[in-house]
mmCIF file of C-alpha atoms (C1' of nucleotides) in Angstrom:
data_model
loop_
_atom_site.group_PDB
_atom_site.id
_atom_site.type_symbol
_atom_site.label_atom_id
_atom_site.label_comp_id
_atom_site.label_asym_id
_atom_site.label_seq_id
_atom_site.Cartn_x
_atom_site.Cartn_y
_atom_site.Cartn_z
ATOM 1 C CA MET A 692 108.352 150.048 102.799
ATOM 2 C CA ASP A 693 110.422 148.391 105.302
ATOM 3 C CA LYS A 694 108.559 150.157 107.919
ATOM 4 C CA GLU A 695 111.211 153.406 108.026
ATOM 5 C CA LYS A 696 109.987 153.961 111.672
ATOM 6 C CA TYR A 697 113.306 155.323 112.772
ATOM 7 C CA THR A 698 113.967 158.718 112.600
ATOM 8 C CA THR A 699 116.507 159.743 109.942
ATOM 9 C CA ASN A 700 119.755 161.817 111.302
ATOM 10 C CA LEU A 701 121.688 164.124 109.201
ATOM 11 C CA PHE A 702 124.853 162.332 110.189
ATOM 12 C CA ASP A 703 123.834 159.218 109.309
ATOM 13 C CA VAL A 704 122.424 160.355 105.898
ATOM 14 C CA ILE A 705 125.611 162.022 104.755
ATOM 15 C CA ALA A 706 127.301 158.617 105.873
ATOM 16 C CA GLU A 707 126.131 156.495 103.013
ATOM 17 C CA LYS A 708 128.300 156.619 100.031
ATOM 18 C CA ASN A 709 125.816 156.651 97.542
ATOM 19 C CA ARG A 710 124.055 159.613 98.775
ATOM 20 C CA ARG A 711 126.833 161.759 99.039
ATOM 21 C CA LYS A 712 127.222 160.691 95.574
ATOM 22 C CA MET A 713 123.730 161.905 94.623
ATOM 23 C CA ILE A 714 123.899 165.008 96.245
ATOM 24 C CA ASP A 715 127.134 166.017 94.538
ATOM 25 C CA LEU A 716 125.530 165.123 91.523
ATOM 26 C CA LEU A 717 122.691 167.461 92.232
ATOM 27 C CA ARG A 718 124.893 169.839 93.077
ATOM 28 C CA VAL A 719 126.050 170.105 89.412
ATOM 29 C CA ARG A 720 122.116 170.337 88.370
ATOM 30 C CA PRO A 721 118.815 169.557 89.149
ATOM 31 C CA MET A 722 118.199 165.761 87.705
ATOM 32 C CA SER A 723 115.308 163.149 87.281
ATOM 33 C CA VAL A 724 115.521 159.619 88.891
ATOM 34 C CA GLY A 725 116.113 158.250 85.825
ATOM 35 C CA GLU A 726 119.219 160.010 85.438
ATOM 36 C CA LEU A 727 120.248 159.489 89.010
ATOM 37 C CA VAL A 728 119.746 155.559 88.424
ATOM 38 C CA GLU A 729 122.170 155.814 85.103
ATOM 39 C CA LEU A 730 124.735 157.929 86.726
ATOM 40 C CA THR A 731 124.573 155.570 90.272
ATOM 41 C CA GLN A 732 124.242 152.141 88.959
ATOM 42 C CA LEU A 733 121.696 151.437 91.610
ATOM 43 C CA SER A 734 118.591 150.026 90.791
ATOM 44 C CA GLN A 735 115.689 152.665 90.447
ATOM 45 C CA PRO A 736 114.096 151.425 93.765
ATOM 46 C CA GLY A 737 117.367 151.831 95.470
ATOM 47 C CA VAL A 738 117.774 155.516 93.820
ATOM 48 C CA SER A 739 114.490 156.082 95.059
ATOM 49 C CA LYS A 740 114.697 155.176 98.553
ATOM 50 C CA HIS A 741 117.930 157.301 98.826
ATOM 51 C CA LEU A 742 116.093 160.006 97.656
ATOM 52 C CA ARG A 743 113.155 159.607 100.148
ATOM 53 C CA LYS A 744 115.956 159.789 103.044
ATOM 54 C CA LEU A 745 117.389 162.989 101.607
ATOM 55 C CA LYS A 746 114.195 164.505 101.031
ATOM 56 C CA GLU A 747 113.377 163.867 104.792
ATOM 57 C CA ILE A 748 116.036 165.465 105.815
ATOM 58 C CA GLY A 749 115.365 168.196 103.630
ATOM 59 C CA LEU A 750 118.654 168.007 101.551
ATOM 60 C CA VAL A 751 116.503 167.856 98.207
ATOM 61 C CA PHE A 752 112.928 168.804 97.178
ATOM 62 C CA ILE A 753 111.028 167.790 94.070
ATOM 63 C CA ASP A 754 110.158 170.082 91.150
ATOM 64 C CA LYS A 755 107.593 167.757 89.294
ATOM 65 C CA ASP A 756 107.441 167.724 85.347
ATOM 66 C CA SER A 757 104.658 165.724 84.214
ATOM 67 C CA GLN A 758 105.548 162.388 85.193
ATOM 68 C CA LYS A 759 109.538 163.168 85.439
ATOM 69 C CA HIS A 760 110.003 164.063 89.173
ATOM 70 C CA ILE A 761 113.193 166.619 88.913
ATOM 71 C CA TYR A 762 115.297 166.418 92.047
ATOM 72 C CA HIS A 763 116.926 169.618 93.611
ATOM 73 C CA LEU A 764 119.385 170.245 95.757
ATOM 74 C CA ASN A 765 118.895 172.056 98.892
ATOM 75 C CA ALA A 766 122.386 172.209 100.972
ATOM 76 C CA LYS A 767 121.454 174.378 103.714
ATOM 77 C CA PRO A 768 120.804 171.455 106.178
ATOM 78 C CA LEU A 769 124.429 170.954 105.691
ATOM 79 C CA ALA A 770 125.271 173.779 107.942
ATOM 80 C CA GLU A 771 124.480 171.555 110.871
ATOM 81 C CA ILE A 772 127.922 169.359 109.825
ATOM 82 C CA ASP A 773 129.921 172.963 109.466
ATOM 83 C CA ASN A 774 128.454 174.221 112.586
ATOM 84 C CA TRP A 775 129.421 171.046 114.498
ATOM 85 C CA LEU A 776 132.939 171.020 112.943
ATOM 86 C CA LYS A 777 133.659 174.290 114.026
ATOM 87 C CA PRO A 778 135.575 173.895 116.761
ATOM 88 C CA TYR A 779 137.711 171.388 115.514
ATOM 89 C CA ARG A 780 138.636 173.353 112.572
ATOM 90 C CA LYS A 781 141.212 175.358 114.403
ATOM 91 C CA TYR A 782 143.037 172.033 114.727
ATOM 92 C CA TRP A 783 143.844 171.876 110.914
ATOM 93 C CA SER A 784 143.715 175.510 110.113
ATOM 94 C CA ASN A 785 146.864 176.710 109.016
ATOM 95 C CA LYS A 786 146.291 180.170 111.095
ATOM 96 C CA LEU A 787 147.982 178.450 114.009
ATOM 97 C CA ASP A 788 150.938 179.807 116.017
ATOM 98 C CA SER A 789 154.313 179.584 114.184
ATOM 99 C CA LEU A 790 155.468 176.826 115.718
ATOM 100 C CA GLU A 791 152.839 174.710 115.239
ATOM 101 C CA GLN A 792 152.627 175.715 111.821
ATOM 102 C CA LEU A 793 156.279 174.800 111.141
ATOM 103 C CA LEU A 794 155.577 171.064 112.777
ATOM 104 C CA ASP A 795 152.631 171.172 110.484
ATOM 105 C CA GLU A 796 154.331 171.553 107.782
ATOM 106 C CA GLU A 797 157.426 169.010 108.289
ATOM 107 C CA GLU A 798 154.537 166.120 108.314
ATOM 108 C CA MET B 500 136.568 140.554 118.322
ATOM 109 C CA ASP B 501 133.640 140.550 116.015
ATOM 110 C CA LYS B 502 135.923 139.910 112.953
ATOM 111 C CA GLU B 503 136.055 143.649 112.316
ATOM 112 C CA LYS B 504 137.156 142.770 108.805
ATOM 113 C CA TYR B 505 135.642 145.975 107.354
ATOM 114 C CA THR B 506 137.421 149.267 106.444
ATOM 115 C CA THR B 507 136.413 152.012 108.526
ATOM 116 C CA ASN B 508 135.348 155.349 106.799
ATOM 117 C CA LEU B 509 135.637 158.495 108.413
ATOM 118 C CA PHE B 510 131.883 159.208 107.625
ATOM 119 C CA ASP B 511 130.849 156.179 108.930
ATOM 120 C CA VAL B 512 132.668 156.793 112.370
ATOM 121 C CA ILE B 513 131.431 160.442 113.100
ATOM 122 C CA ALA B 514 127.657 159.086 112.136
ATOM 123 C CA GLU B 515 127.614 157.537 115.377
ATOM 124 C CA LYS B 516 126.469 159.620 118.224
ATOM 125 C CA ASN B 517 128.215 157.981 121.041
ATOM 126 C CA ARG B 518 131.474 158.277 119.424
ATOM 127 C CA ARG B 519 130.648 162.112 118.317
ATOM 128 C CA LYS B 520 130.124 162.560 122.150
ATOM 129 C CA MET B 521 133.491 160.878 122.975
ATOM 130 C CA ILE B 522 135.469 163.123 120.770
ATOM 131 C CA ASP B 523 133.397 166.149 121.963
ATOM 132 C CA LEU B 524 134.797 165.523 125.318
ATOM 133 C CA LEU B 525 138.094 164.547 124.540
ATOM 134 C CA ARG B 526 138.419 168.126 122.864
ATOM 135 C CA VAL B 527 137.889 169.934 126.298
ATOM 136 C CA ARG B 528 140.524 167.437 127.711
ATOM 137 C CA PRO B 529 142.082 164.062 127.474
ATOM 138 C CA MET B 530 140.453 161.361 129.608
ATOM 139 C CA SER B 531 141.117 157.836 130.592
ATOM 140 C CA VAL B 532 138.625 154.931 129.409
ATOM 141 C CA GLY B 533 137.161 154.975 132.732
ATOM 142 C CA GLU B 534 136.196 158.519 132.942
ATOM 143 C CA LEU B 535 134.396 158.123 129.355
ATOM 144 C CA VAL B 536 132.678 155.488 130.762
ATOM 145 C CA GLU B 537 131.152 157.590 133.226
ATOM 146 C CA LEU B 538 130.294 160.293 130.935
ATOM 147 C CA THR B 539 128.648 158.120 128.095
ATOM 148 C CA GLN B 540 126.748 155.868 129.991
ATOM 149 C CA LEU B 541 127.831 153.137 128.033
ATOM 150 C CA SER B 542 129.378 149.628 129.331
ATOM 151 C CA GLN B 543 133.298 149.900 129.692
ATOM 152 C CA PRO B 544 133.706 147.338 126.797
ATOM 153 C CA GLY B 545 131.412 149.550 124.841
ATOM 154 C CA VAL B 546 133.507 152.176 125.215
ATOM 155 C CA SER B 547 136.725 150.564 124.389
ATOM 156 C CA LYS B 548 134.957 149.218 121.280
ATOM 157 C CA HIS B 549 134.289 152.884 119.851
ATOM 158 C CA LEU B 550 137.804 154.254 120.739
ATOM 159 C CA ARG B 551 139.267 151.151 118.594
ATOM 160 C CA LYS B 552 137.519 152.841 115.678
ATOM 161 C CA LEU B 553 138.049 156.155 116.847
ATOM 162 C CA LYS B 554 141.975 155.088 116.973
ATOM 163 C CA GLU B 555 141.865 153.334 113.549
ATOM 164 C CA ILE B 556 140.656 156.219 111.852
ATOM 165 C CA GLY B 557 143.253 158.368 113.681
ATOM 166 C CA LEU B 558 141.127 160.696 115.661
ATOM 167 C CA VAL B 559 142.515 159.597 118.938
ATOM 168 C CA PHE B 560 145.998 158.251 120.063
ATOM 169 C CA ILE B 561 146.808 156.556 123.266
ATOM 170 C CA ASP B 562 149.332 158.087 126.042
ATOM 171 C CA LYS B 563 149.598 155.101 128.574
ATOM 172 C CA ASP B 564 149.740 156.179 132.349
ATOM 173 C CA SER B 565 150.478 152.563 133.516
ATOM 174 C CA GLN B 566 147.520 150.962 133.630
ATOM 175 C CA LYS B 567 145.289 154.028 132.462
ATOM 176 C CA HIS B 568 145.046 154.789 128.768
ATOM 177 C CA ILE B 569 144.615 158.173 128.372
ATOM 178 C CA TYR B 570 142.881 158.909 125.017
ATOM 179 C CA HIS B 571 144.032 162.359 123.150
ATOM 180 C CA LEU B 572 141.995 163.923 120.445
ATOM 181 C CA ASN B 573 143.427 164.654 117.206
ATOM 182 C CA ALA B 574 141.014 166.322 115.024
ATOM 183 C CA LYS B 575 143.003 166.421 111.826
ATOM 184 C CA PRO B 576 141.192 163.704 110.152
ATOM 185 C CA LEU B 577 138.473 165.888 110.417
ATOM 186 C CA ALA B 578 139.424 168.144 107.591
ATOM 187 C CA GLU B 579 138.100 165.469 105.078
ATOM 188 C CA ILE B 580 134.552 166.343 106.053
ATOM 189 C CA ASP B 581 135.617 169.935 106.061
ATOM 190 C CA ASN B 582 136.838 169.816 102.460
ATOM 191 C CA TRP B 583 134.050 167.575 101.541
ATOM 192 C CA LEU B 584 131.588 170.615 102.646
ATOM 193 C CA LYS B 585 133.269 173.229 100.974
ATOM 194 C CA PRO B 586 131.777 173.297 97.726
ATOM 195 C CA TYR B 587 128.162 173.169 99.481
ATOM 196 C CA ARG B 588 129.495 176.226 101.831
ATOM 197 C CA LYS B 589 128.299 178.769 99.697
ATOM 198 C CA TYR B 590 124.734 177.748 100.031
ATOM 199 C CA TRP B 591 124.109 178.732 103.252
ATOM 200 C CA SER B 592 126.573 181.217 103.772
ATOM 201 C CA ASN B 593 124.943 184.660 103.646
ATOM 202 C CA LYS B 594 128.035 186.388 103.026
ATOM 203 C CA LEU B 595 127.709 186.468 98.849
ATOM 204 C CA ASP B 596 129.831 189.589 98.447
ATOM 205 C CA SER B 597 133.154 187.959 97.129
ATOM 206 C CA LEU B 598 135.562 189.999 99.210
ATOM 207 C CA GLU B 599 133.646 189.031 102.271
ATOM 208 C CA GLN B 600 133.883 185.225 101.373
ATOM 209 C CA LEU B 601 137.614 185.650 100.955
ATOM 210 C CA LEU B 602 137.887 186.685 104.293
ATOM 211 C CA ASP B 603 135.905 183.574 105.471
ATOM 212 C CA GLU B 604 138.406 181.435 103.974
ATOM 213 C CA GLU B 605 141.255 183.256 105.424
ATOM 214 C CA GLU B 606 139.789 182.540 109.026
ATOM 215 C "C1'" DT C 356 90.500 153.548 76.910
ATOM 216 C "C1'" DC C 357 95.074 151.167 76.611
ATOM 217 C "C1'" DA C 358 99.814 151.047 76.416
ATOM 218 C "C1'" DT C 359 103.708 153.470 77.600
ATOM 219 C "C1'" DT C 360 107.006 155.712 80.806
ATOM 220 C "C1'" DA C 361 108.553 157.109 85.214
ATOM 221 C "C1'" DT C 362 108.608 156.829 90.105
ATOM 222 C "C1'" DA C 363 107.233 155.253 94.444
ATOM 223 C "C1'" DT C 364 106.152 151.803 97.398
ATOM 224 C "C1'" DA C 365 105.903 146.695 99.170
ATOM 225 C "C1'" DA C 366 108.283 142.467 100.973
ATOM 226 C "C1'" DC C 367 112.425 140.358 101.746
ATOM 227 C "C1'" DT C 368 117.381 139.049 102.408
ATOM 228 C "C1'" DG C 369 122.326 139.626 103.790
ATOM 229 C "C1'" DT C 370 125.503 142.284 106.144
ATOM 230 C "C1'" DT C 371 126.670 144.850 109.506
ATOM 231 C "C1'" DT C 372 126.935 147.209 113.710
ATOM 232 C "C1'" DA C 373 126.137 148.966 118.509
ATOM 233 C "C1'" DG C 374 125.293 147.096 122.515
ATOM 234 C "C1'" DT C 375 125.743 143.504 126.016
ATOM 235 C "C1'" DT C 376 127.900 139.873 129.201
ATOM 236 C "C1'" DA C 377 131.918 137.057 130.248
ATOM 237 C "C1'" DT C 378 136.977 136.852 130.021
ATOM 238 C "C1'" DA C 379 141.777 137.682 128.979
ATOM 239 C "C1'" DT C 380 145.496 140.760 129.260
ATOM 240 C "C1'" DT C 381 148.332 144.125 131.580
ATOM 241 C "C1'" DA C 382 150.490 146.591 135.060
ATOM 242 C "C1'" DC C 383 150.570 148.157 139.942
ATOM 243 C "C1'" DC C 384 151.387 147.060 144.645
ATOM 244 C "C1'" DA C 385 150.624 145.172 149.477
ATOM 245 C "C1'" DT D 248 153.486 136.184 144.623
ATOM 246 C "C1'" DG D 249 148.740 137.027 144.785
ATOM 247 C "C1'" DG D 250 145.169 140.518 144.418
ATOM 248 C "C1'" DT D 251 143.140 144.498 142.435
ATOM 249 C "C1'" DA D 252 142.515 147.734 138.861
ATOM 250 C "C1'" DA D 253 141.886 149.478 134.581
ATOM 251 C "C1'" DT D 254 141.792 148.320 129.603
ATOM 252 C "C1'" DA D 255 140.849 145.110 125.893
ATOM 253 C "C1'" DT D 256 139.002 141.082 123.423
ATOM 254 C "C1'" DA D 257 135.608 137.326 122.475
ATOM 255 C "C1'" DA D 258 131.298 135.616 121.411
ATOM 256 C "C1'" DC D 259 126.462 136.638 120.829
ATOM 257 C "C1'" DT D 260 121.970 138.996 119.907
ATOM 258 C "C1'" DA D 261 119.165 142.475 118.189
ATOM 259 C "C1'" DA D 262 118.159 145.831 115.290
ATOM 260 C "C1'" DA D 263 118.998 149.035 111.349
ATOM 261 C "C1'" DC D 264 120.054 149.071 106.668
ATOM 262 C "C1'" DA D 265 121.140 149.095 101.829
ATOM 263 C "C1'" DG D 266 120.374 146.595 98.352
ATOM 264 C "C1'" DT D 267 116.834 143.537 95.287
ATOM 265 C "C1'" DT D 268 112.788 142.075 92.316
ATOM 266 C "C1'" DA D 269 108.158 142.466 92.249
ATOM 267 C "C1'" DT D 270 104.235 145.580 92.283
ATOM 268 C "C1'" DA D 271 101.368 149.511 92.616
ATOM 269 C "C1'" DT D 272 100.543 154.316 91.348
ATOM 270 C "C1'" DA D 273 100.784 158.099 88.409
ATOM 271 C "C1'" DA D 274 100.589 160.752 84.298
ATOM 272 C "C1'" DT D 275 100.575 160.970 78.839
ATOM 273 C "C1'" DG D 276 99.584 159.899 74.617
ATOM 274 C "C1'" DA D 277 97.842 157.246 70.630
#
DNA sequence: TCATTATATAACTGTTTAGTTATATTACCA
DNA sequence: TGGTAATATAACTAAACAGTTATATAATGA
């Protein structure tokens, strides 16, 4: 399908709006492909394609219930993003020195 | 230039490898375009193009020193990513104890 | 076995985008 | 004023990609 020869990268995977929506949904509870189709307004192949990328990067895993494929979230890979953000967090954390806090609050 | 009619989205902006590299560099210290060209191995227009997107989303601002345009990081917009991650963080945090969670949030 | 249901894959298309080279703009200085 | 340095924009190209429709695969149940 589409060759799909290119390596998927976590930042690219979460950059896509509908994929973020899907993992947001799967955070609530595991869902079948059909349920995700209803909730995303995408075509069924469209959903399957996104799920494949999410699976490749390890953000979801499948629990097969006969024909139904129940997709479960595995959020752990997102720790990479969290980790990347770490050195930046101090820039908006409210634990800055009091002058900066004051300036922030004035915004 | 390229029309550039499309709204830039933070997730898209940080999805690009060289742009992440650039803001990682600007975290160390403000830099001119020329310095970024050297450090990224991109062409000068390539760097300017990325800087434009970073500026559009508010991740950098310019301090003009005569001909030199010194780009400064403004990390605050990244708080949006941090915020999106919030409900997922518990999945990889090994500190399940609620007191420790609270302390984490205070950091 | 045959029809149905659920999902995955194939093949295609239009749009977006990162990168380039060429050129314009802007500021400085001899 | 003319030349040079620094950056931005224009125009173009190739690759990537999200979305689609059509079709294949797999499992179920009558």
